[in-house]
Amino acid sequence: MESKKRKSPEISLKLEIIEDYNNKATPTELSRNTKTSTISTIVKNQEATKKASESMRDIKKAKRLGEPKYKELEKYLDMWFRDTKAHNSITLDGPLIQAQALKIATMLQKPDFKASSGWLNNFLKRNNISYKKCIGEAGLVDKVAAEKYQHKLKKSINRPIIHFFYTPIN
């Protein structure tokens, strides 16, 4: 007989259960196809859940409440990332983010920090960052040249078009 795997409820569900509990919901309303022991644990740990959810950016998908080991480092790295992205000065990719993390770790005197690919993936998840949003090459385009091209394109579109019709011979 196979045993069922444990499933941790998502934090958004935990917050809904806590809200319903605080609004005096009945135990049946709280159940939501969840065991009563799970609900009682969620209610018992509601302060920790609320506190952790405040610091999380995207709580819909998260299941655990763990904080990063290098919280201060990640805070500064996130500030650098958002500032760099806002200025569109360079293309941000994994190795560049890892190098900047190592610089910040050196400044904060964290010699045991390693900017591994696993750490990078978790950092990106925690801060809701994806590479498709990070590319700054669009900001490097010459805006004057782009406007000239758009103007030239509009002129060519407005030009009358001569159609040469092909008629098949029967």
Coordinates of N, CA and C in Angstrom, one line a residue:
M1 N 0.8 -1.2 0.0 CA 0.0 0.0 0.0 C 0.9 1.2 0.0
E2 N 0.6 2.1 -0.9 CA 1.4 3.3 -1.1 C 1.0 4.4 0.0
S3 N 2.0 5.1 0.5 CA 1.6 6.1 1.4 C 1.6 7.5 0.7
K4 N 0.7 8.3 1.1 CA 0.6 9.6 0.5 C 1.7 10.5 0.8
K5 N 2.1 11.3 -0.1 CA 3.2 12.3 0.2 C 2.6 13.5 0.9
R6 N 3.4 14.1 1.7 CA 2.9 15.3 2.4 C 2.8 16.4 1.5
K7 N 1.8 17.2 1.7 CA 1.7 18.4 0.9 C 1.6 19.6 1.8
S8 N 2.4 20.6 1.6 CA 2.4 21.8 2.4 C 1.5 22.8 1.7
P9 N 0.5 23.3 2.4 CA -0.4 24.3 1.8 C 0.3 25.6 1.4
E10 N -0.1 26.2 0.3 CA 0.5 27.4 -0.1 C 0.2 28.5 0.9
I11 N 1.1 29.5 1.0 CA 1.0 30.6 2.0 C -0.3 31.4 1.8
S12 N -0.7 31.6 0.5 CA -1.9 32.3 0.3 C -3.1 31.6 0.9
L13 N -3.1 30.2 0.9 CA -4.2 29.5 1.5 C -4.1 29.6 3.0
K14 N -2.9 29.5 3.5 CA -2.8 29.7 5.0 C -3.3 31.1 5.4
L15 N -3.0 32.1 4.7 CA -3.5 33.4 5.0 C -5.1 33.5 5.0
E16 N -5.6 32.8 4.0 CA -7.1 32.8 3.9 C -7.7 32.1 5.1
I17 N -7.1 31.0 5.5 CA -7.6 30.2 6.7 C -7.5 31.1 7.9
I18 N -6.4 31.8 8.1 CA -6.2 32.6 9.3 C -7.2 33.7 9.3
E19 N -7.5 34.3 8.1 CA -8.5 35.4 8.0 C -9.8 34.9 8.4
D20 N -10.2 33.7 7.8 CA -11.5 33.1 8.2 C -11.6 32.8 9.6
Y21 N -10.5 32.3 10.2 CA -10.5 31.9 11.6 C -10.8 33.2 12.5
N22 N -10.1 34.3 12.1 CA -10.2 35.5 12.9 C -11.6 36.2 12.7
N23 N -12.3 35.8 11.6 CA -13.7 36.3 11.3 C -14.7 35.3 11.9
K24 N -14.3 34.4 12.8 CA -15.2 33.5 13.5 C -15.8 32.5 12.6
A25 N -15.1 31.9 11.6 CA -15.7 30.9 10.8 C -15.8 29.6 11.5
T26 N -16.7 28.8 11.1 CA -17.0 27.5 11.8 C -15.9 26.5 11.3
P27 N -15.6 25.5 12.1 CA -14.6 24.5 11.7 C -14.9 23.9 10.4
T28 N -16.1 23.7 10.0 CA -16.4 23.1 8.7 C -16.0 24.1 7.6
E29 N -16.3 25.3 7.8 CA -15.9 26.3 6.8 C -14.4 26.4 6.6
L30 N -13.7 26.2 7.7 CA -12.2 26.3 7.7 C -11.6 25.1 7.0
S31 N -12.3 24.0 7.0 CA -11.7 22.7 6.6 C -11.1 22.8 5.2
R32 N -11.8 23.2 4.2 CA -11.3 23.3 2.8 C -10.6 22.1 2.3
N33 N -11.1 20.9 2.6 CA -10.5 19.7 2.3 C -9.1 19.5 2.9
T34 N -8.9 20.1 4.1 CA -7.6 20.0 4.8 C -7.9 19.4 6.1
K35 N -6.9 18.6 6.6 CA -7.1 18.0 7.9 C -7.2 19.0 9.0
T36 N -7.9 18.7 10.1 CA -8.0 19.6 11.2 C -6.7 19.8 11.9
S37 N -5.8 18.9 11.9 CA -4.5 19.1 12.6 C -3.7 20.1 11.8
T38 N -3.8 20.1 10.5 CA -3.1 21.1 9.6 C -3.7 22.5 9.9
I39 N -5.0 22.6 10.0 CA -5.6 23.9 10.3 C -5.2 24.4 11.7
S40 N -5.2 23.5 12.7 CA -4.8 24.0 14.0 C -3.4 24.4 14.0
T41 N -2.5 23.8 13.3 CA -1.1 24.2 13.2 C -1.0 25.6 12.5
I42 N -1.8 25.8 11.5 CA -1.8 27.1 10.8 C -2.2 28.2 11.7
V43 N -3.3 27.9 12.4 CA -3.9 28.9 13.4 C -2.9 29.2 14.5
K44 N -2.2 28.1 15.0 CA -1.3 28.3 16.1 C -0.1 29.1 15.6
N45 N 0.3 29.0 14.4 CA 1.5 29.7 13.9 C 1.1 30.9 13.1
Q46 N 0.0 31.5 13.3 CA -0.5 32.6 12.5 C 0.4 33.8 12.5
E47 N 0.9 34.1 13.7 CA 1.8 35.3 13.8 C 3.0 35.2 12.9
A48 N 3.6 34.0 12.9 CA 4.8 33.8 12.1 C 4.5 33.8 10.6
T49 N 3.3 33.3 10.3 CA 2.9 33.3 8.9 C 2.7 34.7 8.4
K50 N 2.0 35.5 9.2 CA 1.7 36.9 8.8 C 3.0 37.7 8.7
K51 N 3.9 37.5 9.6 CA 5.1 38.2 9.6 C 6.0 37.9 8.4
A52 N 6.1 36.6 8.1 CA 6.9 36.2 6.9 C 6.2 36.6 5.6
S53 N 4.9 36.6 5.6 CA 4.2 36.9 4.3 C 4.4 38.4 4.0
E54 N 4.6 39.2 5.0 CA 4.8 40.7 4.7 C 6.1 40.9 4.0
S55 N 7.1 40.1 4.2 CA 8.4 40.4 3.6 C 8.5 39.7 2.2
M56 N 7.5 38.8 1.9 CA 7.6 38.1 0.6 C 6.9 38.9 -0.5
R57 N 7.5 38.8 -1.7 CA 6.9 39.6 -2.8 C 5.8 38.8 -3.5
D58 N 6.0 37.5 -3.7 CA 5.0 36.8 -4.4 C 4.6 35.6 -3.5
I59 N 3.5 35.8 -2.7 CA 3.1 34.8 -1.8 C 2.2 33.7 -2.3
K60 N 1.7 33.9 -3.5 CA 0.7 33.0 -4.1 C 1.3 31.6 -4.2
K61 N 2.6 31.5 -4.7 CA 3.1 30.2 -5.0 C 3.9 29.6 -3.8
A62 N 4.4 30.4 -2.9 CA 5.3 29.9 -1.9 C 4.6 29.0 -0.9
K63 N 5.4 28.0 -0.4 CA 4.8 27.0 0.5 C 5.5 27.1 1.8
R64 N 6.7 27.6 1.8 CA 7.5 27.6 3.1 C 7.8 29.0 3.5
L65 N 8.1 29.2 4.7 CA 8.3 30.6 5.3 C 9.7 30.9 5.6
G66 N 10.7 30.1 5.1 CA 12.1 30.3 5.4 C 12.6 31.6 4.9
E67 N 13.4 32.3 5.7 CA 14.1 33.5 5.2 C 15.5 33.1 4.7
P68 N 16.0 34.0 3.8 CA 17.3 33.7 3.3 C 18.4 33.7 4.4
K69 N 19.5 33.0 4.2 CA 20.5 33.0 5.2 C 21.3 34.3 5.2
Y70 N 21.4 34.9 4.0 CA 22.1 36.2 3.9 C 21.1 37.3 3.6
K71 N 20.3 37.6 4.5 CA 19.1 38.5 4.3 C 19.6 39.9 3.9
E72 N 20.6 40.4 4.6 CA 21.1 41.8 4.4 C 21.8 41.9 3.0
L73 N 22.6 40.9 2.7 CA 23.2 40.8 1.4 C 22.2 40.8 0.3
E74 N 21.1 40.0 0.4 CA 20.1 40.0 -0.6 C 19.3 41.3 -0.7
K75 N 19.2 42.0 0.4 CA 18.5 43.3 0.4 C 19.3 44.2 -0.5
Y76 N 20.6 44.3 -0.3 CA 21.5 45.2 -1.0 C 21.6 44.8 -2.5
L77 N 21.6 43.5 -2.7 CA 21.7 43.0 -4.1 C 20.4 43.4 -4.9
D78 N 19.3 43.2 -4.2 CA 18.0 43.5 -4.8 C 17.9 45.0 -5.1
M79 N 18.4 45.9 -4.2 CA 18.4 47.3 -4.5 C 19.3 47.6 -5.7
W80 N 20.5 47.0 -5.8 CA 21.4 47.2 -6.9 C 20.7 46.7 -8.2
F81 N 20.1 45.6 -8.1 CA 19.4 45.0 -9.3 C 18.3 45.9 -9.8
R82 N 17.4 46.4 -8.9 CA 16.3 47.2 -9.4 C 16.8 48.6 -9.9
D83 N 17.9 49.1 -9.3 CA 18.4 50.4 -9.7 C 19.1 50.2 -11.1
T84 N 19.8 49.2 -11.3 CA 20.5 48.9 -12.6 C 19.5 48.7 -13.7
K85 N 18.4 47.9 -13.3 CA 17.4 47.6 -14.3 C 16.6 48.9 -14.7
A86 N 16.4 49.8 -13.7 CA 15.7 51.0 -14.0 C 16.4 51.9 -14.9
H87 N 17.7 51.9 -14.9 CA 18.5 52.7 -15.7 C 18.9 52.1 -17.1
N88 N 18.5 50.8 -17.2 CA 18.7 50.1 -18.5 C 20.2 50.2 -19.0
S89 N 21.1 50.3 -18.1 CA 22.5 50.6 -18.5 C 23.2 49.3 -19.0
I90 N 22.9 48.2 -18.5 CA 23.5 47.0 -19.0 C 22.5 45.8 -19.0
T91 N 22.9 44.8 -19.7 CA 22.1 43.5 -19.7 C 22.4 42.7 -18.4
L92 N 21.4 42.4 -17.7 CA 21.6 41.7 -16.4 C 21.4 40.2 -16.7
D93 N 22.4 39.4 -16.3 CA 22.3 38.0 -16.5 C 22.9 37.3 -15.2
G94 N 22.8 36.0 -15.1 CA 23.2 35.3 -14.0 C 24.6 35.5 -13.5
P95 N 25.6 35.4 -14.3 CA 27.0 35.6 -13.9 C 27.2 37.0 -13.4
L96 N 26.6 38.0 -14.0 CA 26.8 39.4 -13.5 C 26.1 39.5 -12.1
I97 N 25.0 39.0 -11.9 CA 24.3 39.1 -10.6 C 25.1 38.3 -9.5
Q98 N 25.7 37.2 -9.9 CA 26.5 36.4 -9.0 C 27.8 37.2 -8.6
A99 N 28.4 37.9 -9.6 CA 29.6 38.6 -9.3 C 29.3 39.8 -8.4
Q100 N 28.2 40.5 -8.6 CA 27.8 41.6 -7.8 C 27.5 41.1 -6.4
A101 N 26.9 39.9 -6.3 CA 26.6 39.3 -4.9 C 27.9 39.1 -4.2
L102 N 28.9 38.6 -4.9 CA 30.2 38.3 -4.3 C 30.9 39.6 -3.8
K103 N 30.7 40.7 -4.6 CA 31.3 42.0 -4.2 C 30.6 42.5 -2.9
I104 N 29.3 42.4 -2.9 CA 28.5 42.8 -1.7 C 28.9 42.0 -0.5
A105 N 29.1 40.7 -0.7 CA 29.4 39.8 0.4 C 30.8 40.1 1.0
T106 N 31.7 40.5 0.1 CA 33.0 41.0 0.5 C 32.9 42.3 1.4
M107 N 32.1 43.2 0.9 CA 31.9 44.4 1.6 C 31.2 44.2 3.0
L108 N 30.3 43.2 3.1 CA 29.6 42.9 4.3 C 30.4 41.9 5.2
Q109 N 31.6 41.6 4.7 CA 32.5 40.6 5.4 C 31.8 39.3 5.7
K110 N 31.3 38.7 4.6 CA 30.7 37.4 4.6 C 31.6 36.4 3.8
P111 N 32.7 36.0 4.4 CA 33.6 35.1 3.6 C 33.1 33.8 3.2
D112 N 32.1 33.3 4.0 CA 31.5 31.9 3.7 C 30.5 31.9 2.6
F113 N 30.1 33.1 2.1 CA 29.1 33.2 1.1 C 29.6 32.7 -0.3
K114 N 28.8 31.8 -0.9 CA 29.1 31.4 -2.2 C 27.9 31.6 -3.1
A115 N 28.1 32.4 -4.2 CA 27.1 32.7 -5.2 C 26.9 31.6 -6.1
S116 N 26.4 30.4 -5.7 CA 26.2 29.3 -6.5 C 25.0 29.5 -7.4
S117 N 24.8 28.6 -8.4 CA 23.7 28.7 -9.3 C 22.4 28.4 -8.5
G118 N 22.5 27.5 -7.5 CA 21.3 27.2 -6.7 C 20.9 28.4 -5.9
W119 N 21.9 29.1 -5.3 CA 21.6 30.3 -4.6 C 20.9 31.3 -5.5
L120 N 21.5 31.5 -6.7 CA 21.0 32.4 -7.7 C 19.5 32.1 -8.0
N121 N 19.2 30.9 -8.3 CA 17.8 30.5 -8.7 C 16.9 30.8 -7.5
N122 N 17.3 30.5 -6.3 CA 16.4 30.8 -5.1 C 16.3 32.3 -4.9
F123 N 17.4 33.1 -5.2 CA 17.3 34.6 -5.1 C 16.3 35.1 -6.1
L124 N 16.4 34.6 -7.3 CA 15.5 35.1 -8.3 C 14.0 34.8 -8.0
K125 N 13.8 33.6 -7.5 CA 12.4 33.2 -7.1 C 11.9 34.1 -5.9
R126 N 12.8 34.2 -4.9 CA 12.3 35.0 -3.7 C 12.0 36.4 -4.1
N127 N 12.7 37.0 -5.1 CA 12.5 38.4 -5.5 C 11.6 38.5 -6.7
N128 N 11.0 37.5 -7.2 CA 10.1 37.5 -8.3 C 10.8 38.1 -9.5
I129 N 12.0 37.6 -9.9 CA 12.8 38.1 -11.0 C 12.8 37.1 -12.0
S130 N 12.6 37.5 -13.3 CA 12.9 36.5 -14.4 C 13.7 37.2 -15.4
Y131 N 14.5 36.5 -16.2 CA 15.4 37.1 -17.1 C 14.7 37.8 -18.3
K132 N 13.5 37.4 -18.6 CA 12.8 38.0 -19.7 C 12.5 39.5 -19.3
K133 N 12.4 39.8 -18.0 CA 12.2 41.2 -17.6 C 13.5 41.9 -17.4
C134 N 14.6 41.2 -17.4 CA 15.9 41.8 -17.0 C 16.7 42.4 -18.1
I135 N 16.3 42.1 -19.3 CA 17.2 42.5 -20.4 C 17.1 44.0 -20.7
G136 N 18.3 44.6 -20.6 CA 18.3 46.1 -20.7 C 18.7 46.6 -22.1
E137 N 18.8 45.7 -23.1 CA 19.3 46.1 -24.4 C 18.3 47.0 -25.1
A138 N 17.1 47.0 -24.8 CA 16.1 47.9 -25.4 C 16.5 49.4 -25.0
G139 N 17.0 49.6 -23.8 CA 17.4 50.9 -23.4 C 18.7 51.4 -24.1
L140 N 19.4 50.5 -24.7 CA 20.7 50.9 -25.4 C 20.5 51.4 -26.8
V141 N 19.3 51.3 -27.3 CA 19.0 51.6 -28.7 C 19.0 53.2 -28.8
D142 N 19.5 53.6 -29.9 CA 19.5 55.1 -30.2 C 18.1 55.5 -30.5
K143 N 17.6 56.3 -29.5 CA 16.2 56.7 -29.6 C 15.9 57.6 -30.8
V144 N 16.9 58.5 -31.2 CA 16.7 59.4 -32.3 C 16.6 58.6 -33.6
A145 N 17.5 57.6 -33.7 CA 17.5 56.7 -34.9 C 16.2 55.9 -35.0
A146 N 15.7 55.5 -33.9 CA 14.4 54.7 -33.8 C 13.2 55.6 -34.3
E147 N 13.2 56.9 -33.9 CA 12.2 57.8 -34.3 C 12.2 58.1 -35.8
K148 N 13.4 58.3 -36.3 CA 13.6 58.5 -37.7 C 13.1 57.3 -38.5
Y149 N 13.4 56.1 -38.0 CA 13.0 54.9 -38.7 C 11.4 54.8 -38.7
Q150 N 10.8 55.1 -37.6 CA 9.4 55.1 -37.5 C 8.7 56.1 -38.5
H151 N 9.3 57.3 -38.6 CA 8.8 58.3 -39.5 C 8.9 57.8 -40.9
K152 N 10.1 57.2 -41.2 CA 10.3 56.7 -42.6 C 9.4 55.5 -42.9
L153 N 9.1 54.7 -41.9 CA 8.2 53.6 -42.1 C 6.8 54.1 -42.4
K154 N 6.3 55.1 -41.6 CA 5.0 55.6 -41.9 C 4.9 56.2 -43.3
K155 N 5.9 56.9 -43.8 CA 5.9 57.4 -45.1 C 5.7 56.3 -46.1
S156 N 6.5 55.3 -46.0 CA 6.4 54.2 -46.9 C 5.1 53.4 -46.9
I157 N 4.5 53.4 -45.7 CA 3.2 52.7 -45.6 C 2.1 53.6 -46.3
N158 N 2.2 54.9 -46.2 CA 1.2 55.8 -46.8 C 1.3 55.9 -48.3
R159 N 2.4 55.5 -48.9 CA 2.6 55.6 -50.3 C 1.7 54.6 -51.0
P160 N 1.1 55.1 -52.2 CA 0.2 54.2 -52.9 C 0.9 53.0 -53.4
I161 N 0.2 51.9 -53.4 CA 0.8 50.6 -53.8 C 0.2 50.2 -55.1
I162 N 1.0 49.8 -56.0 CA 0.6 49.4 -57.3 C 0.6 47.8 -57.3
H163 N -0.6 47.3 -57.6 CA -0.7 45.8 -57.5 C -0.6 45.3 -59.0
F164 N 0.2 44.3 -59.1 CA 0.3 43.6 -60.4 C -0.5 42.3 -60.2
F165 N -1.6 42.2 -60.9 CA -2.4 41.0 -60.7 C -2.0 40.0 -61.7
Y166 N -2.0 38.8 -61.2 CA -1.7 37.6 -62.0 C -3.0 37.0 -62.4
T167 N -3.2 36.8 -63.7 CA -4.4 36.1 -64.1 C -4.0 34.8 -64.8
P168 N -4.5 33.7 -64.3 CA -4.1 32.4 -64.9 C -4.7 32.2 -66.3
I169 N -4.0 31.6 -67.1 CA -4.5 31.3 -68.5 C -5.3 30.0 -68.4
N170 N -6.5 30.0 -68.9 CA -7.3 28.8 -68.9 C -7.2 28.0 -70.1

